[in-house]
Short mmCIF file of C-alpha atoms in Angstrom, two decimals:
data_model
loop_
_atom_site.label_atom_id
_atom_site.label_comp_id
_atom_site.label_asym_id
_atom_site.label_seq_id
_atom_site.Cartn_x
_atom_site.Cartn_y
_atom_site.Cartn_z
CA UNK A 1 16.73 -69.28 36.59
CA UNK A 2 15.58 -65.36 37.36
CA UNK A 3 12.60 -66.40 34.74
CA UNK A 4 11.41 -69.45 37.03
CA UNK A 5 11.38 -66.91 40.09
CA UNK A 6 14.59 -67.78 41.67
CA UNK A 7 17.89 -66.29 42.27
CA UNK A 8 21.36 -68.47 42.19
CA UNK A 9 23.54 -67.73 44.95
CA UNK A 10 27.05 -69.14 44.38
CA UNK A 11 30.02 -69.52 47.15
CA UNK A 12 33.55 -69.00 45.61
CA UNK A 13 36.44 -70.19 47.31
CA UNK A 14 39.56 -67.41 47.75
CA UNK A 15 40.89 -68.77 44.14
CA UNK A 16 38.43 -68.30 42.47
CA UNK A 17 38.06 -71.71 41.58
CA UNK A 18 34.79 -73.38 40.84
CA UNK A 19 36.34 -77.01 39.63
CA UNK A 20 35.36 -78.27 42.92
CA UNK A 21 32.03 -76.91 43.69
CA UNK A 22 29.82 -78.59 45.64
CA UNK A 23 26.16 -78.04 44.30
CA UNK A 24 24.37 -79.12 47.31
CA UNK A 25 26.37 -77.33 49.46
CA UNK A 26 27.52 -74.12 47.85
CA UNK A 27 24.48 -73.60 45.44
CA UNK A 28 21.26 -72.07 47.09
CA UNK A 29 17.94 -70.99 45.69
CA UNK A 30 15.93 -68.08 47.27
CA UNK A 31 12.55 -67.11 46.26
CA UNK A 32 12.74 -63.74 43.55
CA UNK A 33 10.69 -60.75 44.07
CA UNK A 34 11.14 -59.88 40.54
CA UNK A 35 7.20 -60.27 39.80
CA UNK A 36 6.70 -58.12 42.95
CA UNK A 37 5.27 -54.30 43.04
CA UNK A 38 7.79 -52.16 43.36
CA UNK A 39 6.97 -50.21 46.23
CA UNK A 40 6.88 -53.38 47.94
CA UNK A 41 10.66 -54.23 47.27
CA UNK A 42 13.15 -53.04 49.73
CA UNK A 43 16.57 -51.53 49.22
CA UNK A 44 17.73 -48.14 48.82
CA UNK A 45 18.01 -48.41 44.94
CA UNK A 46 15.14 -50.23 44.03
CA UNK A 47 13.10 -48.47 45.82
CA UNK A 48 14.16 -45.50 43.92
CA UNK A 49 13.02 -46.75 40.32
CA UNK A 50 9.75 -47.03 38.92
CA UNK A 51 8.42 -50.07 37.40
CA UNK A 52 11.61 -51.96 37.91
CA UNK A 53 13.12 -50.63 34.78
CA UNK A 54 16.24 -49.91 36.45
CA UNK A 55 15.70 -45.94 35.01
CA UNK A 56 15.28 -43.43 36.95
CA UNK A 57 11.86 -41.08 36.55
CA UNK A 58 11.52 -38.70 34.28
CA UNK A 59 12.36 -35.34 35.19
CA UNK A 60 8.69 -34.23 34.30
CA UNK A 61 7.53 -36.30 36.74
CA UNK A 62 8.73 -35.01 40.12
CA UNK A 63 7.86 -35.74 43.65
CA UNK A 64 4.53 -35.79 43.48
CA UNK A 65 1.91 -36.79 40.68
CA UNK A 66 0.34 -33.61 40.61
CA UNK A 67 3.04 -31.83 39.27
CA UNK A 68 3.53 -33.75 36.14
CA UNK A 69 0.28 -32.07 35.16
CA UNK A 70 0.27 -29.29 32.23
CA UNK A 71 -2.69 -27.45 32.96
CA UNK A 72 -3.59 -25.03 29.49
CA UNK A 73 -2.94 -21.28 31.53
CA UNK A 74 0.46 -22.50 32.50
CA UNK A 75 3.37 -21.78 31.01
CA UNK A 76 4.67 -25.51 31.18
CA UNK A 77 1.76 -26.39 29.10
CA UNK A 78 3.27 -24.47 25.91
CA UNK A 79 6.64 -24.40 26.46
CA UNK A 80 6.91 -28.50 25.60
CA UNK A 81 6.26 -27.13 22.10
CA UNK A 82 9.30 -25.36 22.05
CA UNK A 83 11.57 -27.73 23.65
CA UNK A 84 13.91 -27.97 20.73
CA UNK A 85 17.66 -26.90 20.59
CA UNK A 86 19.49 -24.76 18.01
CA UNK A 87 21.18 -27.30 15.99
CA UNK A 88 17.64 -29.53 15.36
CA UNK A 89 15.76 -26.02 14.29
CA UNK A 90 18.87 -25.59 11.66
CA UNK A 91 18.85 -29.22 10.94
CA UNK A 92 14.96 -28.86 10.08
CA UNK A 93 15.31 -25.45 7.92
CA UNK A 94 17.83 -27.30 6.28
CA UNK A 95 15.41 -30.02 5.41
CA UNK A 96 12.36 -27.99 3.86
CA UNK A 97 14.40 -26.47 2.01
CA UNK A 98 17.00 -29.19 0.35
CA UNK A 99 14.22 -32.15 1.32
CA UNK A 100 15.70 -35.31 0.92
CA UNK A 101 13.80 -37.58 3.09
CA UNK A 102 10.62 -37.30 4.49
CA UNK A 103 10.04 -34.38 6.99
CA UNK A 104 8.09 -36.25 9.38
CA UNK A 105 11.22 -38.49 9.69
CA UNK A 106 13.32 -35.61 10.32
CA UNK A 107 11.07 -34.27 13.01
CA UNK A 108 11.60 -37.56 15.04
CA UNK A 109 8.37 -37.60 16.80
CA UNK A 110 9.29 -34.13 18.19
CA UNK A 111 7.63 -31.37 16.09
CA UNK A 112 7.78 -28.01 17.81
CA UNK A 113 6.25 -24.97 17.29
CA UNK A 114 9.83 -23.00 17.91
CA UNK A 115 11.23 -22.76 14.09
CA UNK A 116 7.55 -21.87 12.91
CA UNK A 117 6.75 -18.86 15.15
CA UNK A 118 10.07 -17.44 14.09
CA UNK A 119 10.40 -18.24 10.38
CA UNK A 120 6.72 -16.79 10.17
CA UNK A 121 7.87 -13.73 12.03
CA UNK A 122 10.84 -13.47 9.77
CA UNK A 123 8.59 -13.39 6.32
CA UNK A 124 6.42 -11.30 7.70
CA UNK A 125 8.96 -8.35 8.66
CA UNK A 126 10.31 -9.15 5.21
CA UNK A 127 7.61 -8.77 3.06
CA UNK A 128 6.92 -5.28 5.01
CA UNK A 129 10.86 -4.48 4.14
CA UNK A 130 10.22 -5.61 0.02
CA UNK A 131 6.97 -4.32 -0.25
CA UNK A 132 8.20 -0.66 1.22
CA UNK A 133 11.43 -1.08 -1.48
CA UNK A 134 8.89 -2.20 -4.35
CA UNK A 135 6.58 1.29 -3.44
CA UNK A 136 9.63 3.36 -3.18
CA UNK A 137 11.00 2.33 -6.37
CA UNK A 138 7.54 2.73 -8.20
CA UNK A 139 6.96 6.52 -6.37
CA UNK A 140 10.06 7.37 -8.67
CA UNK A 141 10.86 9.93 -6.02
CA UNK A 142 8.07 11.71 -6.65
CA UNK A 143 7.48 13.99 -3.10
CA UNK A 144 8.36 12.76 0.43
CA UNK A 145 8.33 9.07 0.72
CA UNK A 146 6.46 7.48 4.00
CA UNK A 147 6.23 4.19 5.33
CA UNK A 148 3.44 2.37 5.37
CA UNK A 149 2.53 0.16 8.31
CA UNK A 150 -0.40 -1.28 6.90
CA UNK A 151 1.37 -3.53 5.05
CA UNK A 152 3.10 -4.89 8.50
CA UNK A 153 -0.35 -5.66 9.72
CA UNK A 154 -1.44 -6.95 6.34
CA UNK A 155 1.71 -9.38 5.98
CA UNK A 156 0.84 -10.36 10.06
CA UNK A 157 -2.67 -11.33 9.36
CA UNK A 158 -1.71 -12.96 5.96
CA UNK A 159 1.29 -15.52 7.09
CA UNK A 160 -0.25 -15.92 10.60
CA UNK A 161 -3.32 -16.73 9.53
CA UNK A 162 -2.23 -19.09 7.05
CA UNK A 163 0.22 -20.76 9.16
CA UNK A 164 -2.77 -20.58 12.16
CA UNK A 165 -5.46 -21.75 10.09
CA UNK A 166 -5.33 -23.91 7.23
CA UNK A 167 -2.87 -26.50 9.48
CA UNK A 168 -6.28 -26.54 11.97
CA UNK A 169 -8.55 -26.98 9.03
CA UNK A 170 -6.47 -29.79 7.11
CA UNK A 171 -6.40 -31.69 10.61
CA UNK A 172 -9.96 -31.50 11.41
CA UNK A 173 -10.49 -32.86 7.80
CA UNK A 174 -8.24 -35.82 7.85
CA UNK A 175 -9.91 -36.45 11.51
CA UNK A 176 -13.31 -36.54 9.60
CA UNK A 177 -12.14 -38.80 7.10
CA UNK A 178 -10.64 -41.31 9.16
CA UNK A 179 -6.85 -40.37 9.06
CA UNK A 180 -5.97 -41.94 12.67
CA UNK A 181 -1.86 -40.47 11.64
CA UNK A 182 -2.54 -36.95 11.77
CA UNK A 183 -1.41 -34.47 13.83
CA UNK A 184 -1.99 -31.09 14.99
CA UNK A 185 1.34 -30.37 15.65
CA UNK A 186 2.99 -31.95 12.83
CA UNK A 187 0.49 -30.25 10.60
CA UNK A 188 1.98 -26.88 12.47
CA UNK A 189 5.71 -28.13 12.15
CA UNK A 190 5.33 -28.86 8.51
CA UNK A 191 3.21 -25.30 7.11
CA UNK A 192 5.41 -23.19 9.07
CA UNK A 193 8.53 -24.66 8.14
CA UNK A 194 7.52 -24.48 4.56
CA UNK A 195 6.82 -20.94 4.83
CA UNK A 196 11.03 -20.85 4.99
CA UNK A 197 11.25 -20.72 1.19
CA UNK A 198 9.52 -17.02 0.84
CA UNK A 199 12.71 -15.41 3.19
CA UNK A 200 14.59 -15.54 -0.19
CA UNK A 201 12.03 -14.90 -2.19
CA UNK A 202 10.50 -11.81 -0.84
CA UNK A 203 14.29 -10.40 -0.52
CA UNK A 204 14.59 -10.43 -3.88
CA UNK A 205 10.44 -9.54 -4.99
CA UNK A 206 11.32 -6.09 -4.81
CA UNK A 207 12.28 -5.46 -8.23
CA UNK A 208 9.98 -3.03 -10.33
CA UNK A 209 9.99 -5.32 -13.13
CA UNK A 210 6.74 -7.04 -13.06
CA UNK A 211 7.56 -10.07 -14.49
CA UNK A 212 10.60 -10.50 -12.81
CA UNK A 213 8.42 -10.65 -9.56
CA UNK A 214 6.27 -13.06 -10.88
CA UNK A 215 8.57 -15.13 -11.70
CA UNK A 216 10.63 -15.31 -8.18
CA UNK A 217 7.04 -16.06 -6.68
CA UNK A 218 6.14 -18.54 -8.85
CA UNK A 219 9.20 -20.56 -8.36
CA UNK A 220 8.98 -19.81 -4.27
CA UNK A 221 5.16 -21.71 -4.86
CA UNK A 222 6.26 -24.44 -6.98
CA UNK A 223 9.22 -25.27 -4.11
CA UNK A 224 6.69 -24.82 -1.20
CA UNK A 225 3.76 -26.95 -2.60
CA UNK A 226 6.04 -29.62 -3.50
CA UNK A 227 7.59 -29.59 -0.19
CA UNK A 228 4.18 -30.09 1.32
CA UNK A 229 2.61 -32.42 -1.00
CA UNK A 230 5.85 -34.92 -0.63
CA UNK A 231 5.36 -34.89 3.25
CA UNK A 232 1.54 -34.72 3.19
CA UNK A 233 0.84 -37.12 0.72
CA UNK A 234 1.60 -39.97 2.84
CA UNK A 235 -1.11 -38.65 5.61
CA UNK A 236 -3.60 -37.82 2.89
CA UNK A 237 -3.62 -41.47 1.45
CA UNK A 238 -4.72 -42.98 4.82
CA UNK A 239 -8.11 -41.61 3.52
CA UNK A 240 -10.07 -43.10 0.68
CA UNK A 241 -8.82 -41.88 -2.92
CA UNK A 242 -11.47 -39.46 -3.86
CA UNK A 243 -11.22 -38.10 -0.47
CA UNK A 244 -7.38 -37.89 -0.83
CA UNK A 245 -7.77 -36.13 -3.97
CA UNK A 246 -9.73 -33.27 -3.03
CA UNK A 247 -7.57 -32.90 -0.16
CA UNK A 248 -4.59 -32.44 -1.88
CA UNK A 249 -6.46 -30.09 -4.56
CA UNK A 250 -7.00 -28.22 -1.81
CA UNK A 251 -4.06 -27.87 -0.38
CA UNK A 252 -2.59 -26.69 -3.54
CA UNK A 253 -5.36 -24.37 -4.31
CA UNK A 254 -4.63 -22.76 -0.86
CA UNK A 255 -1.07 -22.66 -1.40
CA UNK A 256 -1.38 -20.97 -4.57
CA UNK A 257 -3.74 -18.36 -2.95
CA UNK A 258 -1.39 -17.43 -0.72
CA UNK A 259 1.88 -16.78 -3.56
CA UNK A 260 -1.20 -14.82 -5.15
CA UNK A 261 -1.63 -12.51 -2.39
CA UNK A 262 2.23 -12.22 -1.53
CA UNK A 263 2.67 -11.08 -5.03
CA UNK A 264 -0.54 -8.98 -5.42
CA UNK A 265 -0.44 -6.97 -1.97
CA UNK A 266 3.57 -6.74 -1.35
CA UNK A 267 4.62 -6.69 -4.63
CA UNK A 268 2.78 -4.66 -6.61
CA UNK A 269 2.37 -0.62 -7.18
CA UNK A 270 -1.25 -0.75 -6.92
CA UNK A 271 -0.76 -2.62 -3.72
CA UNK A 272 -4.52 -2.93 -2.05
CA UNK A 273 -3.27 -3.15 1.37
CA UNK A 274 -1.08 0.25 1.13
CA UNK A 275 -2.37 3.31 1.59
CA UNK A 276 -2.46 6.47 -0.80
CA UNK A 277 -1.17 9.22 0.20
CA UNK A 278 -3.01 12.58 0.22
CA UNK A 279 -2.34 14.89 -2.55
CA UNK A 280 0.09 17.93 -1.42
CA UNK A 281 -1.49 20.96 -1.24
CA UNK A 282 -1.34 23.48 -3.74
CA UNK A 283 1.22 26.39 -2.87
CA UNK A 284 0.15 29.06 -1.48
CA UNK A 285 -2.58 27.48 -0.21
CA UNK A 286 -3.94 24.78 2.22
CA UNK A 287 -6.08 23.12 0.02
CA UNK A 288 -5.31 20.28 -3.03
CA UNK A 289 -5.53 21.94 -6.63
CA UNK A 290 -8.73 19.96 -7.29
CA UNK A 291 -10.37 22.11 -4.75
CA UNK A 292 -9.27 25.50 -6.16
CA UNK A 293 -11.82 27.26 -7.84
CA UNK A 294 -10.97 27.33 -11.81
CA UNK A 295 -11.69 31.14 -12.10
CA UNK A 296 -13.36 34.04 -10.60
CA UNK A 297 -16.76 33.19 -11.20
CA UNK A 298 -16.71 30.47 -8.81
CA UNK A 299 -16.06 33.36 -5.88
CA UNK A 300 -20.01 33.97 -6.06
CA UNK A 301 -21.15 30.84 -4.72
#
């Protein structure tokens, strides 16, 4: 009856017996207000809901419209990214690296920016730690041994900038294409949760063995790219297949440039990012032995 815009209004006896019922007496109709606006509806709790859902607002939503708004220089604006709890962050770690089912499944719509920032963090303090171990052991004691922060700021740049970048890049290509399922923030969720996978490996990179290092490195890559070409694959074949293909040689290529540079600059003696120290002084004197003069002849010039 409510969907032909009435309302049935029955009167029941003190028995609760409706055997005797007299339709035409004890059955009236009133006109509904069920197609009405709400704010036109009166009574203390419909009034209260919005739409007539029988729900009550969201708690973003608050007394007035203007505060639902997330305005870019406020801090409501980015901390919706991070609204994720403990237990879903260990739930997701868990996922990239034992992935049994999509990722995007397991983000539920929800991908946050919380887990990333951190795990990135974590690798990057990390690699600092195993790439200091890896140039202590090759220094072979060898003089005073002194940290070197440069690789700190080179692991920063490296993993942010990766985890930064190449999300914002694959995005704006899959835009381009035609991909109407990506997302910026998925794209986020997904790199910097599959940066998990290099915790273990740079803990144990630090080994002088060269090959040894290689091969922890190249089995943290093989993990990491398969992790993101599982979950990726199904945003990269919304394109056309050529277009698909390039992508996802691209994303491997990328990947593999970054276990490259891991290896290379944290994980190597040579490393390019750390700095040489200055050669001690000669005793006796303030200056190296290369600057000594090699006999007395030299005294005349």
């Amino acid at each position: 009856m409510s969907n032909a815009g009435y309302d049935a209004v029955v009167d029941v006896d003190d028995e609760g017996d409706l055997g005797h019922t007299d339709l035409q007496e004890d059955l009236e109709f009133h006109n509904s207000n069920f197609n009405e606006p709400s704010h036109a509806r009166k009574g203390g709790a419909s009034g209260g809901n919005s739409g007539g859902s029988g729900l009550p607002p969201p708690a973003t939503a608050g007394s007035g419209s203007g505060s639902s708004k997330r305005y870019l220089w406020t801090m409501s604006f980015y901390a919706q990214f991070f609204d994720v709890d403990t237990s879903s962050v260990l739930a997701r770690c868990w996922a990239a690296l034992y992935p049994r089912a999509n990722f995007l499944d397991v983000l539920e719509g929800n991908p946050d920016l919380y887990g990333p920032f951190w795990i990135a963090t974590t690798v990057v303090l990390i690699l600092f730690l195993g790439g200091t171990i890896s140039q202590y052991l090759a220094s072979n004691g060898q003089g005073p041994f002194a940290y070197d922060f440069k690789l700190l700021s080179g692991a920063a740049g490296l993993i942010y900038g990766y985890t930064l970048v190449i999300p914002v890049v694959l995005f704006g290509a899959l835009r381009y294409f035609g991909s109407e399922s990506a997302n910026l923030l998925e794209c986020w969720a997904l790199y910097g949760y599959a940066n998990l996978i290099w915790v273990p490996v740079a803990l144990i990179s630090w080994s002088p063995v060269t090959i040894l290092n290689w091969v922890f490195v190249g089995v943290g890559f093989g993990l990491s790219v398969a992790f993101l070409l599982r979950n990726l694959y199904p945003v990269l074949s919304a394109t056309d297949r050529q277009t698909s293909k390039v992508l996802l040689i691209l994303v491997v290529a990328l990947h593999a440039g970054l276990a490259i540079a891991i290896k290379v600059l944290f994980f190597a003696a040579g490393s390019p990012v750390a700095s040489n120290p200055d050669t001690p002084p000669a005793e006796g004197g303030d200056k190296p032995p290369g600057d000594a003069p090699p006999d007395g002849s030299s005294r005349f010039f």
